[in-house]
Amino acid sequence: MLDRAEALNALREERFDVVVVGGGVTGAGVALDAASRGYSVALVERFDYASGTSSRSSKLVHGGLRYLASFDVGLVREALLERRINARLAPHLVTPLPLVVAEVGPHRPDRMTGVGLNLYDVLAVDRRGSRRRRRGDEVDRGWSPDRHRTLDAHEVIEHVPALEGQDPTGGWLFYDCQTDDSRLVLTVLQEAERFGAVCLNHVEVRELRERDGRAEGVEVEDGLSGERFAIRAANVVNATGVWADRLRPAELRDEAEVPVIRPSRGTHITLPTDKLPLRSGAIVPSGGGRFMFALPWLGRTLVGTTDNELDTRDLDHVPAPDEDIAYILDGINGFFGTSLTPDDVSGAYAGVRPLIASGDPKRSVDISRRAELYETSSGMLTITGGKLTTWRRMAKQTVDRLVERDGRNALCRTEQLPLGQPIDALRLPHVPGTNDAARAQLAARYGSVARDVLALAAERPELARPIVDDGPVDIMAEAVHAVRVEHARDLADVLLRRTRLGLTAARSLTADGGAVARSVATVIASDLGWDAEGVDAAVDRFLDVARKEGLVPASGAAVGSPGSPPAGKA
């Protein structure tokens, strides 16, 4: 990505067609869409890219099978088409994931499960692609899922070894996709830069700039230097998700027909694979007609999510609460016959989703996952709601409105723009100290850029070693690459969003006063200008983030009866 000093200078000196506020997946998508249509684009993020909702999802690019129960067929159809597009544009980042609905003990899915899976298959068919093929146009060679099918007991155990002692009688197998959400955001931003966008993190918008009542840019503050300056732009897009009503709140709240954002917290945990071994994902009943996902992810087992409305205004550091973790563990233990406790958890996190209040008290917040675009009196466009899977469609909706009001003739191109360049892990160099698993993860995370990461490890052998010793294969060279190339400015940037160790190995990172985190800080210190005191301060900041966000669950937290929802369950 563009050097930080160069990016700051460009933001100060240039005048842009569009300034995007928010560096999550939606903002990144708007930047890419607008830049690829010929707009000059600036994007700023007050903390780190993807530091909010976009790094704290369930890591699924999916249609949302559960929304069929509420007959929201249009939402599912839209997401399934976007799933296909994502898998085609970024095949290294968005990969097929088999999922199992198992028949175990009292957990026996009814006939409607099969009906729902049949409908899911039908909705996933891209009829536009069929028409193109009939016309003889270029064939869409993107991923297309197999139809769902039934499994016998032996096949269920092959896919979900953790169920071996539970005597499953059968089940269903269907497909969705999985991703590394923050890496997807970074890849979209890098593609936006390729089309000329200027992107920078740790730059906070302080106020909207106006002339004659119309927005003409933003006043910002560099979070590292404290400098304040103006970014001049003809259009302002607010893509801050659950924080959207923090930018010009009076303008957003006082105007008619602007929906209310109702934050919802979703908690997840990660477990060592030997505690809950999976080869495919599993649907886990969690009581009250709800279910969770248990998924293999980055050498761990990822389980979640809860869905609780939040009434707090402090959304910057939302912890994974003890009651949510107990609820998740209850569901796992009841379904898999395990006896897992908070001490078995390798990491935990909570994400806040921007759900949209419909104004109808009879509708659940679960239903309102559609994106909302609205234009207020200053001309500012605000895009919020939606979900990870539909980021490209939300960006298209936003830039289509810009094009319409500017009177331009500029069609959306993002359906055809590759995101990164995939590479076969077998084609990566064998750098001493790395293994096949590390190279496979590098290929999946960076695509062809993995060569650059391995080049660092070849130059400095100490960078080839894994950051932690208990499973995850992230290597030290990734930390240096994150700082030099990907705008990482602190340990949390490196450990939570460039690598994902803050989620998959939080217990290891924070043990012994943060000894592992300190080893990473020492490696990147020279690039960030840290002396010994700077390293100490960086470790303290990371441990403070870990505490505020509940990355390591408290030992001995109570785990109740299976399926008991936490207090305040939505």
PDB file of C-alpha atoms in Angstrom, residues 257-472:
ATOM      1  CA  GLU A 257     -37.423   8.229   6.911  1.00  0.00           C
ATOM      2  CA  VAL A 258     -33.901   7.654   8.232  1.00  0.00           C
ATOM      3  CA  PRO A 259     -33.931   4.256  10.007  1.00  0.00           C
ATOM      4  CA  VAL A 260     -32.484   3.735  13.466  1.00  0.00           C
ATOM      5  CA  ILE A 261     -29.363   1.588  13.901  1.00  0.00           C
ATOM      6  CA  ARG A 262     -29.805  -1.041  16.588  1.00  0.00           C
ATOM      7  CA  PRO A 263     -26.439  -2.609  17.470  1.00  0.00           C
ATOM      8  CA  SER A 264     -26.400  -6.351  18.056  1.00  0.00           C
ATOM      9  CA  ARG A 265     -23.496  -8.209  19.674  1.00  0.00           C
ATOM     10  CA  GLY A 266     -22.313 -11.538  18.301  1.00  0.00           C
ATOM     11  CA  THR A 267     -19.794 -13.491  20.405  1.00  0.00           C
ATOM     12  CA  HIS A 268     -17.463 -16.232  19.144  1.00  0.00           C
ATOM     13  CA  ILE A 269     -14.792 -18.437  20.685  1.00  0.00           C
ATOM     14  CA  THR A 270     -11.893 -20.417  19.243  1.00  0.00           C
ATOM     15  CA  LEU A 271     -10.725 -23.789  20.540  1.00  0.00           C
ATOM     16  CA  PRO A 272      -7.692 -25.993  19.861  1.00  0.00           C
ATOM     17  CA  THR A 273      -8.654 -28.560  17.229  1.00  0.00           C
ATOM     18  CA  ASP A 274      -7.866 -31.470  19.530  1.00  0.00           C
ATOM     19  CA  LYS A 275     -10.590 -30.207  21.883  1.00  0.00           C
ATOM     20  CA  LEU A 276     -13.208 -30.217  19.127  1.00  0.00           C
ATOM     21  CA  PRO A 277     -11.925 -31.838  15.904  1.00  0.00           C
ATOM     22  CA  LEU A 278     -13.753 -30.948  12.671  1.00  0.00           C
ATOM     23  CA  ARG A 279     -13.090 -31.541   8.988  1.00  0.00           C
ATOM     24  CA  SER A 280     -16.249 -29.714   7.924  1.00  0.00           C
ATOM     25  CA  GLY A 281     -18.481 -27.178   9.602  1.00  0.00           C
ATOM     26  CA  ALA A 282     -21.329 -28.298  11.865  1.00  0.00           C
ATOM     27  CA  ILE A 283     -24.666 -26.753  12.744  1.00  0.00           C
ATOM     28  CA  VAL A 284     -24.989 -26.864  16.546  1.00  0.00           C
ATOM     29  CA  PRO A 285     -28.442 -26.539  18.188  1.00  0.00           C
ATOM     30  CA  SER A 286     -28.306 -24.030  21.026  1.00  0.00           C
ATOM     31  CA  GLY A 287     -31.809 -24.053  22.476  1.00  0.00           C
ATOM     32  CA  GLY A 288     -34.960 -22.098  21.755  1.00  0.00           C
ATOM     33  CA  GLY A 289     -34.928 -23.041  18.069  1.00  0.00           C
ATOM     34  CA  ARG A 290     -31.569 -21.322  17.582  1.00  0.00           C
ATOM     35  CA  PHE A 291     -28.309 -22.733  16.337  1.00  0.00           C
ATOM     36  CA  MET A 292     -24.606 -21.907  16.156  1.00  0.00           C
ATOM     37  CA  PHE A 293     -21.824 -22.725  13.737  1.00  0.00           C
ATOM     38  CA  ALA A 294     -18.783 -24.817  14.669  1.00  0.00           C
ATOM     39  CA  LEU A 295     -16.206 -24.311  11.921  1.00  0.00           C
ATOM     40  CA  PRO A 296     -12.617 -25.288  11.146  1.00  0.00           C
ATOM     41  CA  TRP A 297     -10.710 -22.018  10.727  1.00  0.00           C
ATOM     42  CA  LEU A 298      -6.974 -21.253  10.623  1.00  0.00           C
ATOM     43  CA  GLY A 299      -6.011 -24.388  12.501  1.00  0.00           C
ATOM     44  CA  ARG A 300      -8.592 -23.850  15.228  1.00  0.00           C
ATOM     45  CA  THR A 301     -12.263 -24.593  15.756  1.00  0.00           C
ATOM     46  CA  LEU A 302     -14.383 -21.435  15.664  1.00  0.00           C
ATOM     47  CA  VAL A 303     -17.789 -21.489  17.378  1.00  0.00           C
ATOM     48  CA  GLY A 304     -20.522 -18.840  17.457  1.00  0.00           C
ATOM     49  CA  THR A 305     -22.542 -16.780  17.417  1.00  0.00           C
ATOM     50  CA  THR A 306     -24.862 -15.181  19.957  1.00  0.00           C
ATOM     51  CA  ASP A 307     -27.214 -12.354  19.033  1.00  0.00           C
ATOM     52  CA  ASN A 308     -27.881  -9.779  21.750  1.00  0.00           C
ATOM     53  CA  GLU A 309     -29.122  -6.241  21.344  1.00  0.00           C
ATOM     54  CA  LEU A 310     -26.813  -3.634  22.903  1.00  0.00           C
ATOM     55  CA  ASP A 311     -27.947  -0.480  24.650  1.00  0.00           C
ATOM     56  CA  THR A 312     -24.461   0.947  25.224  1.00  0.00           C
ATOM     57  CA  ARG A 313     -23.022   3.889  23.322  1.00  0.00           C
ATOM     58  CA  ASP A 314     -19.464   2.608  23.861  1.00  0.00           C
ATOM     59  CA  LEU A 315     -18.984   0.357  20.846  1.00  0.00           C
ATOM     60  CA  ASP A 316     -15.226   0.764  20.354  1.00  0.00           C
ATOM     61  CA  HIS A 317     -14.195  -2.110  22.641  1.00  0.00           C
ATOM     62  CA  VAL A 318     -17.057  -4.554  23.086  1.00  0.00           C
ATOM     63  CA  PRO A 319     -15.895  -7.550  25.141  1.00  0.00           C
ATOM     64  CA  ALA A 320     -16.946 -11.149  24.779  1.00  0.00           C
ATOM     65  CA  PRO A 321     -18.950 -11.460  28.031  1.00  0.00           C
ATOM     66  CA  ASP A 322     -18.772 -14.444  30.361  1.00  0.00           C
ATOM     67  CA  GLU A 323     -22.476 -15.237  29.929  1.00  0.00           C
ATOM     68  CA  ASP A 324     -22.146 -15.439  26.136  1.00  0.00           C
ATOM     69  CA  ILE A 325     -19.118 -17.718  26.400  1.00  0.00           C
ATOM     70  CA  ALA A 326     -20.986 -19.928  28.878  1.00  0.00           C
ATOM     71  CA  TYR A 327     -23.936 -20.082  26.464  1.00  0.00           C
ATOM     72  CA  ILE A 328     -21.684 -21.168  23.597  1.00  0.00           C
ATOM     73  CA  LEU A 329     -19.933 -23.778  25.719  1.00  0.00           C
ATOM     74  CA  ASP A 330     -23.296 -25.085  26.945  1.00  0.00           C
ATOM     75  CA  GLY A 331     -24.371 -25.630  23.343  1.00  0.00           C
ATOM     76  CA  ILE A 332     -21.129 -27.368  22.399  1.00  0.00           C
ATOM     77  CA  ASN A 333     -21.088 -29.617  25.455  1.00  0.00           C
ATOM     78  CA  GLY A 334     -24.712 -30.591  25.025  1.00  0.00           C
ATOM     79  CA  PHE A 335     -24.335 -31.471  21.345  1.00  0.00           C
ATOM     80  CA  PHE A 336     -20.873 -33.017  21.232  1.00  0.00           C
ATOM     81  CA  GLY A 337     -20.900 -34.630  24.683  1.00  0.00           C
ATOM     82  CA  THR A 338     -17.811 -32.684  25.737  1.00  0.00           C
ATOM     83  CA  SER A 339     -16.941 -31.010  29.034  1.00  0.00           C
ATOM     84  CA  LEU A 340     -15.255 -27.871  27.765  1.00  0.00           C
ATOM     85  CA  THR A 341     -14.737 -24.913  30.100  1.00  0.00           C
ATOM     86  CA  PRO A 342     -13.496 -21.342  29.599  1.00  0.00           C
ATOM     87  CA  ASP A 343      -9.977 -22.595  30.372  1.00  0.00           C
ATOM     88  CA  ASP A 344     -10.066 -24.585  27.116  1.00  0.00           C
ATOM     89  CA  VAL A 345     -10.788 -21.489  25.018  1.00  0.00           C
ATOM     90  CA  SER A 346      -7.797 -20.198  23.033  1.00  0.00           C
ATOM     91  CA  GLY A 347      -9.447 -16.877  22.140  1.00  0.00           C
ATOM     92  CA  ALA A 348     -12.776 -15.042  22.235  1.00  0.00           C
ATOM     93  CA  TYR A 349     -14.195 -11.995  20.530  1.00  0.00           C
ATOM     94  CA  ALA A 350     -17.402 -10.032  20.116  1.00  0.00           C
ATOM     95  CA  GLY A 351     -18.510  -8.163  17.018  1.00  0.00           C
ATOM     96  CA  VAL A 352     -21.225  -5.525  16.773  1.00  0.00           C
ATOM     97  CA  ARG A 353     -23.580  -5.740  13.810  1.00  0.00           C
ATOM     98  CA  PRO A 354     -25.463  -2.714  12.431  1.00  0.00           C
ATOM     99  CA  LEU A 355     -29.044  -4.009  12.377  1.00  0.00           C
ATOM    100  CA  ILE A 356     -31.728  -1.652  11.149  1.00  0.00           C
ATOM    101  CA  ALA A 357     -34.874  -0.958  13.191  1.00  0.00           C
ATOM    102  CA  SER A 358     -37.934  -1.219  10.987  1.00  0.00           C
ATOM    103  CA  GLY A 359     -40.282   0.724  13.249  1.00  0.00           C
ATOM    104  CA  ASP A 360     -42.550  -2.319  13.520  1.00  0.00           C
ATOM    105  CA  PRO A 361     -42.385  -3.719  17.096  1.00  0.00           C
ATOM    106  CA  LYS A 362     -43.571  -7.124  15.846  1.00  0.00           C
ATOM    107  CA  ARG A 363     -40.482  -7.653  13.711  1.00  0.00           C
ATOM    108  CA  SER A 364     -37.393  -9.234  15.242  1.00  0.00           C
ATOM    109  CA  VAL A 365     -34.025  -7.518  14.853  1.00  0.00           C
ATOM    110  CA  ASP A 366     -32.856 -10.808  13.354  1.00  0.00           C
ATOM    111  CA  ILE A 367     -34.863 -10.124  10.213  1.00  0.00           C
ATOM    112  CA  SER A 368     -33.495  -6.661   9.503  1.00  0.00           C
ATOM    113  CA  ARG A 369     -30.155  -7.511   7.859  1.00  0.00           C
ATOM    114  CA  ARG A 370     -30.784  -5.593   4.646  1.00  0.00           C
ATOM    115  CA  ALA A 371     -28.541  -2.733   3.640  1.00  0.00           C
ATOM    116  CA  GLU A 372     -29.914   0.794   3.890  1.00  0.00           C
ATOM    117  CA  LEU A 373     -28.689   3.743   1.820  1.00  0.00           C
ATOM    118  CA  TYR A 374     -29.959   7.199   2.609  1.00  0.00           C
ATOM    119  CA  GLU A 375     -29.073  10.742   1.584  1.00  0.00           C
ATOM    120  CA  THR A 376     -29.481  13.572   4.059  1.00  0.00           C
ATOM    121  CA  SER A 377     -29.760  17.330   3.683  1.00  0.00           C
ATOM    122  CA  SER A 378     -26.017  17.984   3.339  1.00  0.00           C
ATOM    123  CA  GLY A 379     -25.802  15.511   0.462  1.00  0.00           C
ATOM    124  CA  MET A 380     -23.878  13.011   2.560  1.00  0.00           C
ATOM    125  CA  LEU A 381     -24.632   9.400   1.616  1.00  0.00           C
ATOM    126  CA  THR A 382     -24.812   6.896   4.455  1.00  0.00           C
ATOM    127  CA  ILE A 383     -24.689   3.151   3.796  1.00  0.00           C
ATOM    128  CA  THR A 384     -25.213   0.759   6.698  1.00  0.00           C
ATOM    129  CA  GLY A 385     -26.811  -2.565   7.617  1.00  0.00           C
ATOM    130  CA  GLY A 386     -26.194  -5.587   5.412  1.00  0.00           C
ATOM    131  CA  LYS A 387     -23.545  -8.190   6.099  1.00  0.00           C
ATOM    132  CA  LEU A 388     -20.086  -9.308   5.057  1.00  0.00           C
ATOM    133  CA  THR A 389     -21.322 -11.367   2.105  1.00  0.00           C
ATOM    134  CA  THR A 390     -23.102  -8.464   0.416  1.00  0.00           C
ATOM    135  CA  TRP A 391     -20.324  -5.856   0.681  1.00  0.00           C
ATOM    136  CA  ARG A 392     -19.933  -5.562  -3.100  1.00  0.00           C
ATOM    137  CA  ARG A 393     -23.641  -5.055  -3.676  1.00  0.00           C
ATOM    138  CA  MET A 394     -23.821  -2.410  -0.936  1.00  0.00           C
ATOM    139  CA  ALA A 395     -20.901  -0.560  -2.534  1.00  0.00           C
ATOM    140  CA  LYS A 396     -22.558  -0.745  -5.946  1.00  0.00           C
ATOM    141  CA  GLN A 397     -25.790   0.652  -4.520  1.00  0.00           C
ATOM    142  CA  THR A 398     -23.888   3.597  -3.046  1.00  0.00           C
ATOM    143  CA  VAL A 399     -21.792   4.447  -6.102  1.00  0.00           C
ATOM    144  CA  ASP A 400     -24.793   4.005  -8.401  1.00  0.00           C
ATOM    145  CA  ARG A 401     -26.413   6.844  -6.448  1.00  0.00           C
ATOM    146  CA  LEU A 402     -23.295   9.008  -6.856  1.00  0.00           C
ATOM    147  CA  VAL A 403     -23.277   8.338 -10.586  1.00  0.00           C
ATOM    148  CA  GLU A 404     -26.979   9.112 -10.862  1.00  0.00           C
ATOM    149  CA  ARG A 405     -26.790  12.456  -9.134  1.00  0.00           C
ATOM    150  CA  ASP A 406     -23.578  13.442 -10.955  1.00  0.00           C
ATOM    151  CA  GLY A 407     -25.128  12.576 -14.303  1.00  0.00           C
ATOM    152  CA  ARG A 408     -22.237  10.328 -15.250  1.00  0.00           C
ATOM    153  CA  ASN A 409     -22.276   7.292 -17.493  1.00  0.00           C
ATOM    154  CA  ALA A 410     -20.147   4.873 -15.493  1.00  0.00           C
ATOM    155  CA  LEU A 411     -21.223   1.265 -15.022  1.00  0.00           C
ATOM    156  CA  CYS A 412     -20.176  -0.873 -12.062  1.00  0.00           C
ATOM    157  CA  ARG A 413     -17.191  -3.094 -12.833  1.00  0.00           C
ATOM    158  CA  THR A 414     -16.588  -4.852  -9.542  1.00  0.00           C
ATOM    159  CA  GLU A 415     -18.351  -8.061 -10.556  1.00  0.00           C
ATOM    160  CA  GLN A 416     -15.433  -8.674 -12.916  1.00  0.00           C
ATOM    161  CA  LEU A 417     -12.466  -7.269 -10.959  1.00  0.00           C
ATOM    162  CA  PRO A 418     -10.217  -9.957  -9.413  1.00  0.00           C
ATOM    163  CA  LEU A 419      -9.289  -9.420  -5.779  1.00  0.00           C
ATOM    164  CA  GLY A 420      -5.624 -10.249  -5.482  1.00  0.00           C
ATOM    165  CA  GLN A 421      -3.832 -12.925  -7.468  1.00  0.00           C
ATOM    166  CA  PRO A 422      -4.128 -16.539  -6.285  1.00  0.00           C
ATOM    167  CA  ILE A 423      -1.055 -18.745  -6.185  1.00  0.00           C
ATOM    168  CA  ASP A 424      -0.586 -22.469  -5.666  1.00  0.00           C
ATOM    169  CA  ALA A 425       1.194 -23.033  -2.343  1.00  0.00           C
ATOM    170  CA  LEU A 426       3.374 -25.633  -4.086  1.00  0.00           C
ATOM    171  CA  ARG A 427       4.850 -22.842  -6.228  1.00  0.00           C
ATOM    172  CA  LEU A 428       6.073 -20.871  -3.222  1.00  0.00           C
ATOM    173  CA  PRO A 429       9.778 -21.071  -2.346  1.00  0.00           C
ATOM    174  CA  HIS A 430      10.805 -23.465   0.425  1.00  0.00           C
ATOM    175  CA  VAL A 431      12.411 -21.076   2.891  1.00  0.00           C
ATOM    176  CA  PRO A 432      14.288 -22.852   5.711  1.00  0.00           C
ATOM    177  CA  GLY A 433      12.257 -22.745   8.907  1.00  0.00           C
ATOM    178  CA  THR A 434       8.867 -22.747   7.185  1.00  0.00           C
ATOM    179  CA  ASN A 435       6.712 -25.807   6.633  1.00  0.00           C
ATOM    180  CA  ASP A 436       3.962 -26.876   4.239  1.00  0.00           C
ATOM    181  CA  ALA A 437       1.193 -25.673   6.554  1.00  0.00           C
ATOM    182  CA  ALA A 438       2.718 -22.201   6.862  1.00  0.00           C
ATOM    183  CA  ARG A 439       3.149 -21.883   3.091  1.00  0.00           C
ATOM    184  CA  ALA A 440      -0.429 -23.034   2.486  1.00  0.00           C
ATOM    185  CA  GLN A 441      -1.726 -20.408   4.903  1.00  0.00           C
ATOM    186  CA  LEU A 442       0.432 -17.706   3.322  1.00  0.00           C
ATOM    187  CA  ALA A 443      -0.922 -18.593  -0.131  1.00  0.00           C
ATOM    188  CA  ALA A 444      -4.490 -18.442   1.143  1.00  0.00           C
ATOM    189  CA  ARG A 445      -3.936 -15.181   3.020  1.00  0.00           C
ATOM    190  CA  TYR A 446      -1.834 -13.176   0.547  1.00  0.00           C
ATOM    191  CA  GLY A 447      -2.086 -14.893  -2.827  1.00  0.00           C
ATOM    192  CA  SER A 448       0.987 -14.163  -4.940  1.00  0.00           C
ATOM    193  CA  VAL A 449       2.150 -11.553  -2.391  1.00  0.00           C
ATOM    194  CA  ALA A 450       3.120 -14.510  -0.188  1.00  0.00           C
ATOM    195  CA  ARG A 451       6.375 -14.521  -2.171  1.00  0.00           C
ATOM    196  CA  ASP A 452       7.224 -11.114  -0.682  1.00  0.00           C
ATOM    197  CA  VAL A 453       6.550 -12.355   2.853  1.00  0.00           C
ATOM    198  CA  LEU A 454       8.763 -15.391   2.305  1.00  0.00           C
ATOM    199  CA  ALA A 455      11.491 -13.182   0.843  1.00  0.00           C
ATOM    200  CA  LEU A 456      11.671 -11.397   4.213  1.00  0.00           C
ATOM    201  CA  ALA A 457      12.035 -14.760   5.937  1.00  0.00           C
ATOM    202  CA  ALA A 458      14.789 -15.760   3.520  1.00  0.00           C
ATOM    203  CA  GLU A 459      16.736 -12.557   4.272  1.00  0.00           C
ATOM    204  CA  ARG A 460      16.336 -12.864   8.054  1.00  0.00           C
ATOM    205  CA  PRO A 461      16.043 -16.500   9.204  1.00  0.00           C
ATOM    206  CA  GLU A 462      14.588 -15.467  12.573  1.00  0.00           C
ATOM    207  CA  LEU A 463      11.498 -14.244  10.688  1.00  0.00           C
ATOM    208  CA  ALA A 464      10.742 -17.747   9.387  1.00  0.00           C
ATOM    209  CA  ARG A 465       9.758 -19.110  12.776  1.00  0.00           C
ATOM    210  CA  PRO A 466       6.135 -19.319  13.968  1.00  0.00           C
ATOM    211  CA  ILE A 467       5.005 -16.527  16.261  1.00  0.00           C
ATOM    212  CA  VAL A 468       3.397 -18.988  18.693  1.00  0.00           C
ATOM    213  CA  ASP A 469       4.268 -22.606  19.399  1.00  0.00           C
ATOM    214  CA  ASP A 470       0.832 -24.087  20.052  1.00  0.00           C
ATOM    215  CA  GLY A 471      -0.732 -24.614  16.644  1.00  0.00           C
ATOM    216  CA  PRO A 472      -1.246 -21.483  14.502  1.00  0.00           C
TER     217      PRO A 472
END
